[in-house]
Short mmCIF file of C-alpha atoms in Angstrom, two decimals:
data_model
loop_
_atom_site.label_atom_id
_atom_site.label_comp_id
_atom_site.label_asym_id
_atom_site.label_seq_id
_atom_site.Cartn_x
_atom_site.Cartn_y
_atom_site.Cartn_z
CA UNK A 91 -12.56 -43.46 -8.03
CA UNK A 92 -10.87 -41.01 -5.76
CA UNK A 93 -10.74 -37.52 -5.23
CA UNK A 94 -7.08 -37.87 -6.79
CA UNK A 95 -8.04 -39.26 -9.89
CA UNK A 96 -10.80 -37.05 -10.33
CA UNK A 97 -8.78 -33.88 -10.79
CA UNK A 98 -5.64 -35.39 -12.54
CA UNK A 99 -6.60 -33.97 -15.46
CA UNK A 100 -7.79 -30.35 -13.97
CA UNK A 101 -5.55 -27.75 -15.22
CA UNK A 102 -4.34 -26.22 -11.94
CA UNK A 103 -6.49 -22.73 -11.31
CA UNK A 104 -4.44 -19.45 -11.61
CA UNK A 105 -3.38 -17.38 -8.37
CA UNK A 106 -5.86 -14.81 -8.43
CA UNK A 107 -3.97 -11.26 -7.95
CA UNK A 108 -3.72 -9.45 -5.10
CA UNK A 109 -4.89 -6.15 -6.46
CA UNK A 110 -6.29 -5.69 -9.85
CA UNK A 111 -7.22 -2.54 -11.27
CA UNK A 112 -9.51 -2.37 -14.10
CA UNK A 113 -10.39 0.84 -15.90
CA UNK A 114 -9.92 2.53 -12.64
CA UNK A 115 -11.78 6.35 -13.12
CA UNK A 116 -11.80 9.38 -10.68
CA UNK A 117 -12.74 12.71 -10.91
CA UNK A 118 -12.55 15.49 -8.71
CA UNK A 119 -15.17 17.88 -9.63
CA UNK A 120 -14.30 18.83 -13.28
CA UNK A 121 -11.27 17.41 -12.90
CA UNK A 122 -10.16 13.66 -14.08
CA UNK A 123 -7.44 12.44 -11.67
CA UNK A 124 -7.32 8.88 -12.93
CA UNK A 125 -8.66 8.66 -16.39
CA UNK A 126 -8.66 4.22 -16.92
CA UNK A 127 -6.23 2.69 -14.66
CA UNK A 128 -5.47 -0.88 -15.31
CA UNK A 129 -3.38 -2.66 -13.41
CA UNK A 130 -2.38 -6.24 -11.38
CA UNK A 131 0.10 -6.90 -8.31
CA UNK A 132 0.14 -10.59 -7.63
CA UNK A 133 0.40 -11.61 -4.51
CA UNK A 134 4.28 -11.02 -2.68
CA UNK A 135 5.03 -8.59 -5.73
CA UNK A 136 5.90 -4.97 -4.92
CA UNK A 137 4.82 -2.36 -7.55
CA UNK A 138 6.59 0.61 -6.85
CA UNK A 139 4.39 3.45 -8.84
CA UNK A 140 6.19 6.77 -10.31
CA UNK A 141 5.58 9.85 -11.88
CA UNK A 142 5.06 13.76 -11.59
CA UNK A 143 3.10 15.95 -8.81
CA UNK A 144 -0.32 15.54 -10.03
CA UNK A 145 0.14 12.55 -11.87
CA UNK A 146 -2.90 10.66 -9.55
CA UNK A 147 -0.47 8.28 -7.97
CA UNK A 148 -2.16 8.82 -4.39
CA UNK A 149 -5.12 9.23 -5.32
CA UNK A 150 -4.97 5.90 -7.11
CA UNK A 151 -3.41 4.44 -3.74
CA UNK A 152 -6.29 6.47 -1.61
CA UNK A 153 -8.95 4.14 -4.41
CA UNK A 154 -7.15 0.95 -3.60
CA UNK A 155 -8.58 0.90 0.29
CA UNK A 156 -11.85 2.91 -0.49
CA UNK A 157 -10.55 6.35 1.20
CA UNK A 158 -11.62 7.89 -2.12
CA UNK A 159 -14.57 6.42 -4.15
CA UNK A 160 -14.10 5.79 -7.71
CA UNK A 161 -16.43 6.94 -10.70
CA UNK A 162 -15.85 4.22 -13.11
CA UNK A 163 -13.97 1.00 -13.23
CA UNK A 164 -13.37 -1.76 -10.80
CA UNK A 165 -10.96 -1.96 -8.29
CA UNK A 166 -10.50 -5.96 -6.64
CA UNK A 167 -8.57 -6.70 -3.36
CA UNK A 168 -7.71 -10.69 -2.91
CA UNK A 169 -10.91 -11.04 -5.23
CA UNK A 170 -12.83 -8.99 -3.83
CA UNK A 171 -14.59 -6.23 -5.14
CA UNK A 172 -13.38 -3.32 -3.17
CA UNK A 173 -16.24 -0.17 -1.91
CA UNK A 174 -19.09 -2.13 -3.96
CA UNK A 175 -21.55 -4.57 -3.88
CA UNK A 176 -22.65 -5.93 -7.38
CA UNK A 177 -26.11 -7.09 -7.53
CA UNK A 178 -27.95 -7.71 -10.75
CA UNK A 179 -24.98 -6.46 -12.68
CA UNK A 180 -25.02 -3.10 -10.72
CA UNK A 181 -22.35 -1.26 -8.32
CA UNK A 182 -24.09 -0.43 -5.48
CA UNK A 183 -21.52 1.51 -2.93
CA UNK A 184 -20.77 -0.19 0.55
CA UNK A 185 -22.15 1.37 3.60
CA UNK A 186 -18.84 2.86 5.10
CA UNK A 187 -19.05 0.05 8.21
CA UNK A 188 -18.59 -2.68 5.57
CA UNK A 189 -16.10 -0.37 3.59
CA UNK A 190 -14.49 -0.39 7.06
CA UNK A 191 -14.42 -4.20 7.57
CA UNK A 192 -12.51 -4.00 4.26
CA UNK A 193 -9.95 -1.23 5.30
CA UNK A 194 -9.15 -3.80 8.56
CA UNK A 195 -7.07 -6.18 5.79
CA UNK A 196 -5.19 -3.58 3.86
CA UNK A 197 -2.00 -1.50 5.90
CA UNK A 198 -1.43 1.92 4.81
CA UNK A 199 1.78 4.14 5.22
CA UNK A 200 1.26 8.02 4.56
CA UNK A 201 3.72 10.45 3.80
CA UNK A 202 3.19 12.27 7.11
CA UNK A 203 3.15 9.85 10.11
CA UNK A 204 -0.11 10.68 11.73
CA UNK A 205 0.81 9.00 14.98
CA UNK A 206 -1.54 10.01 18.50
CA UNK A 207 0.94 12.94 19.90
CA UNK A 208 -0.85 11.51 23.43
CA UNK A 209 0.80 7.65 23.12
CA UNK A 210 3.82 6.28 23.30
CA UNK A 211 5.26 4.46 20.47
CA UNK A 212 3.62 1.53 21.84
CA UNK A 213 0.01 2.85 22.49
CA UNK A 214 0.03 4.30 18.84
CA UNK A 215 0.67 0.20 17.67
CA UNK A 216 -1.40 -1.32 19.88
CA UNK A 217 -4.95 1.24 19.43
CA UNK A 218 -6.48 -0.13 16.11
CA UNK A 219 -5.72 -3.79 17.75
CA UNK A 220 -7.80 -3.45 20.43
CA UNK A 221 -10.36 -1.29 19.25
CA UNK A 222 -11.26 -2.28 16.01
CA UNK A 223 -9.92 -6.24 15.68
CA UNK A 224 -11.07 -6.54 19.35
CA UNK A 225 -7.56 -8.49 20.83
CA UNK A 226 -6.89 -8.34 23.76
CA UNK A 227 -4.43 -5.97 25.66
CA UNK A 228 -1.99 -8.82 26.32
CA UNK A 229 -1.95 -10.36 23.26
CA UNK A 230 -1.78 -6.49 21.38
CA UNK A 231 1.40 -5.52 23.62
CA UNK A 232 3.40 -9.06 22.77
CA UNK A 233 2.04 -8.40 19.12
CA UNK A 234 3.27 -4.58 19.32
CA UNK A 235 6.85 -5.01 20.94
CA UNK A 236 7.41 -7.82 18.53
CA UNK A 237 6.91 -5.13 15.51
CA UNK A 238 8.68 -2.39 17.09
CA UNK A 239 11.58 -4.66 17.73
CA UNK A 240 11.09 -5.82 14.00
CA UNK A 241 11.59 -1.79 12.84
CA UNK A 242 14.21 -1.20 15.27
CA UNK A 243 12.51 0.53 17.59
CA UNK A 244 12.67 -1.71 20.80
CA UNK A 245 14.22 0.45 23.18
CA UNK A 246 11.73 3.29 22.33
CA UNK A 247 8.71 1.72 22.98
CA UNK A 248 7.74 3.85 26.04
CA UNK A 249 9.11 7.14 23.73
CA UNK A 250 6.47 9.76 22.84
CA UNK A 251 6.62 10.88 19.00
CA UNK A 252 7.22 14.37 19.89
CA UNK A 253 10.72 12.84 21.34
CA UNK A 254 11.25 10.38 18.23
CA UNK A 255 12.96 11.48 15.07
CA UNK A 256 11.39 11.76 11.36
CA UNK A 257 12.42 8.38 10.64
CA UNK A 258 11.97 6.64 13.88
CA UNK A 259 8.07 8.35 13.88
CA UNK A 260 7.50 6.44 10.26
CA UNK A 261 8.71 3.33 11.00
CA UNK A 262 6.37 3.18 14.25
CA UNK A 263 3.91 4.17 11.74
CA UNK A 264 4.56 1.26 9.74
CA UNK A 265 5.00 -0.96 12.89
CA UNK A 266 1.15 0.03 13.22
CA UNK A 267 -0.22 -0.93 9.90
CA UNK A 268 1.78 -4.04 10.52
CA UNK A 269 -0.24 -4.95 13.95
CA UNK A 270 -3.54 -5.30 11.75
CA UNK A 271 -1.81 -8.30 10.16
CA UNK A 272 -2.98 -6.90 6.45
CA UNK A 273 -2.39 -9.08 3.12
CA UNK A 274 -1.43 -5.62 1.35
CA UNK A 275 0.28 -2.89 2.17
CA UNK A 276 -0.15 0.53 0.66
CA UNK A 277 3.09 3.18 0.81
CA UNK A 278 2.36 7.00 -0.12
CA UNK A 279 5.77 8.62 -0.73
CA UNK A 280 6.99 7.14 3.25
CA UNK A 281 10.17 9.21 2.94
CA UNK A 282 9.08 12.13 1.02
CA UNK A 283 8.70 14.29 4.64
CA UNK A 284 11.85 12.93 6.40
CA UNK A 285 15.17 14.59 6.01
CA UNK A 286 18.07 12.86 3.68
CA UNK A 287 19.70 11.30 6.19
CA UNK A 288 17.03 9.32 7.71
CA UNK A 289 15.58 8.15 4.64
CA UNK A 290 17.87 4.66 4.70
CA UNK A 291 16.33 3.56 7.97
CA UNK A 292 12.74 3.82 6.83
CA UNK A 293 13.41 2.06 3.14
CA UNK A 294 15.57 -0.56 5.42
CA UNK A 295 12.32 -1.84 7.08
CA UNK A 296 10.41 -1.57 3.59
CA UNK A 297 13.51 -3.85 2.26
CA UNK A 298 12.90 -6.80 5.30
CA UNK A 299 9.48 -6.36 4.29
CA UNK A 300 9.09 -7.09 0.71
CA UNK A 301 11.67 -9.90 1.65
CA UNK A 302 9.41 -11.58 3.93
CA UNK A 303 6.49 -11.61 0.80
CA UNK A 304 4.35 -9.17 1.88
CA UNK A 305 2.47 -7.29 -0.87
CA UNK A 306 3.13 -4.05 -1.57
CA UNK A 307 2.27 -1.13 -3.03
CA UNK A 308 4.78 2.01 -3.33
CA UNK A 309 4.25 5.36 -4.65
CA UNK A 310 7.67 6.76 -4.28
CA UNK A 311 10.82 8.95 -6.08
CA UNK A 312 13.15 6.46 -4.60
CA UNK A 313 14.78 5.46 -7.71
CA UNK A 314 17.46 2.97 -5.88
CA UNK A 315 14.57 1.17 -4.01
CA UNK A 316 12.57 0.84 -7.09
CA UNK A 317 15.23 -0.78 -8.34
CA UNK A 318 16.46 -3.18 -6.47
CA UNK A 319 13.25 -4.31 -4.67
CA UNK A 320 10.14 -3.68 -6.80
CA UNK A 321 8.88 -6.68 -9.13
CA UNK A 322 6.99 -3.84 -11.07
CA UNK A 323 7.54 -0.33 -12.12
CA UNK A 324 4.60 1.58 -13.24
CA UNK A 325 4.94 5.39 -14.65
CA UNK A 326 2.25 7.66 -14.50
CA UNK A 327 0.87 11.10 -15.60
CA UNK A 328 -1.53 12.86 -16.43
CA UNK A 329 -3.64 10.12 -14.93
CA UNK A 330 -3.10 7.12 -17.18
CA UNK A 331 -0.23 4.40 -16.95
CA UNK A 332 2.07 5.69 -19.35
CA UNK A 333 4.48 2.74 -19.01
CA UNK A 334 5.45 -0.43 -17.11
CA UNK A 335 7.66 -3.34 -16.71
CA UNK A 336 11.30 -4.47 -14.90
CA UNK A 337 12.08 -1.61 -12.94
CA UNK A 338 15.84 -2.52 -14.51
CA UNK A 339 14.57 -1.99 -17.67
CA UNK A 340 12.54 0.64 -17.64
CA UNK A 341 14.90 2.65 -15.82
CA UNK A 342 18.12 1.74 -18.31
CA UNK A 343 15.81 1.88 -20.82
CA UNK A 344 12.38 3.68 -20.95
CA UNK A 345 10.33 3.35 -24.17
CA UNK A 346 8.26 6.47 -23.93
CA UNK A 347 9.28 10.06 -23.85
CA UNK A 348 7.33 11.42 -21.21
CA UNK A 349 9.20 8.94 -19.15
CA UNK A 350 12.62 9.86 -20.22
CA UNK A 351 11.50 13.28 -19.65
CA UNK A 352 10.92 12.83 -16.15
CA UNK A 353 13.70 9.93 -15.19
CA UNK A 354 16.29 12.13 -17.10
CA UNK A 355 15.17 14.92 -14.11
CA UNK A 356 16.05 12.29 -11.38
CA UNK A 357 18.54 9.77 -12.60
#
């Protein structure tokens, strides 16, 4: 008998999800930010999360790589259980080395670029490369000038950020989450500090992106992006998921009327 016949009649295993949220809890103090977030982003979706100030959006996206710990709940990243270690069915929190081994595989985009003011466009891509993956310099800088081409940035590789526009500063910053080669990538509001008219170039990258299959993760008030790119809308406040589904639909049609409350502010 072969190795063929033996799983002919195996029901074929599902695709475990890229990120799945389960009863996600985090407090601040007295304060509950995220009071039971459950969620799942399978793997080449983009969830594009939305909701007020305050809401916990962020802070949910700040959970997903371990840059804030939860309180309660699990949080899973390919499968993998993400700031923890479970041993005899208890949590036990990663030293931050190992949290940092995790970090390596998941790209994050802030709302403020955060680029070194000392590099070049090209330095600030090729750093976390070389330091913390350990490549070498040649193989960073083919790596690097391939991404900044990829974000339209060719001709400004050698371009400190102090000289770069809004726009041209976040799209080196995703051009740097990009060199770690991450499965998932995490956006927090990306065009929330740029001004109007730069805001196309930025989303135009995010666009190619999601089009090549990367993951993705997008807290955002870009109503026309979550629209036409996002597999999954998710809105949020007051630190629950208040509703979800086709962006299409819940945006034509939202079923709740805290959501109608706030889409009615934007759309």
């Amino acid at each position: 008998m072969t190795a063929t016949d033996l799983t002919k009649g195996e029901a074929p295993q599902p695709e475990r999800p890229m990120v799945l949220a389960e009863q996600v809890c985090k407090n601040f103090g007295s304060l509950k930010v995220l009071r039971g977030i459950s969620l799942e982003v399978k793997r080449g979706e983009v969830m594009c999360l939305i909701g007020p100030s305050g809401s916990g959006k962020s802070t949910f996206l700040r959970c997903v790589n371990h840059l804030e710990v939860v309180n309660a709940g699990r949080l899973y990243v390919d499968g993998d259980l993400i700031g923890y270690r479970e041993r005899g069915g208890k949590l036990h929190e990663m030293s931050s080395k190992d949290a940092a081994k995790q970090r390596r595989d998941i790209g994050m985009v802030f709302q403020h670029f955060n680029l070194f003011p000392h590099r070049t466009a090209l330095e600030n891509v090729i750093e976390a490369p070389i330091q913390v993956k350990r490549k070498s310099k040649a193989d960073a800088l083919e790596r690097a000038r391939y991404l900044l081409d990829r974000v339209g940035l060719a001709g400004k590789a050698d371009t400190y950020p102090a000289q770069l526009s809004g726009g041209q500063q976040q799209r080196v910053a995703i051009a740097r989450a990009l060199a770690m080669d991450p499965k998932l990538m995490l956006f927090d509001e990306p065009t929330s500090a740029l001004d109007p008219e730069l805001v196309g170039e930025v989303l135009g990258v995010m666009r190619e992106l999601a089009a090549t299959g990367m993951t993705m993760l997008v807290v955002t008030h870009e109503m026309g992006f979550a629209r036409e790119v996002a597999d999954q809308l998710v809105f949020m406040d007051g630190g629950v998921v208040v509703e979800s589904g086709n962006p299409r639909e819940v945006l034509a049609n939202p079923q709740h009327e805290r959501t109608r409350g706030f889409l009615s502010k934007l759309l």
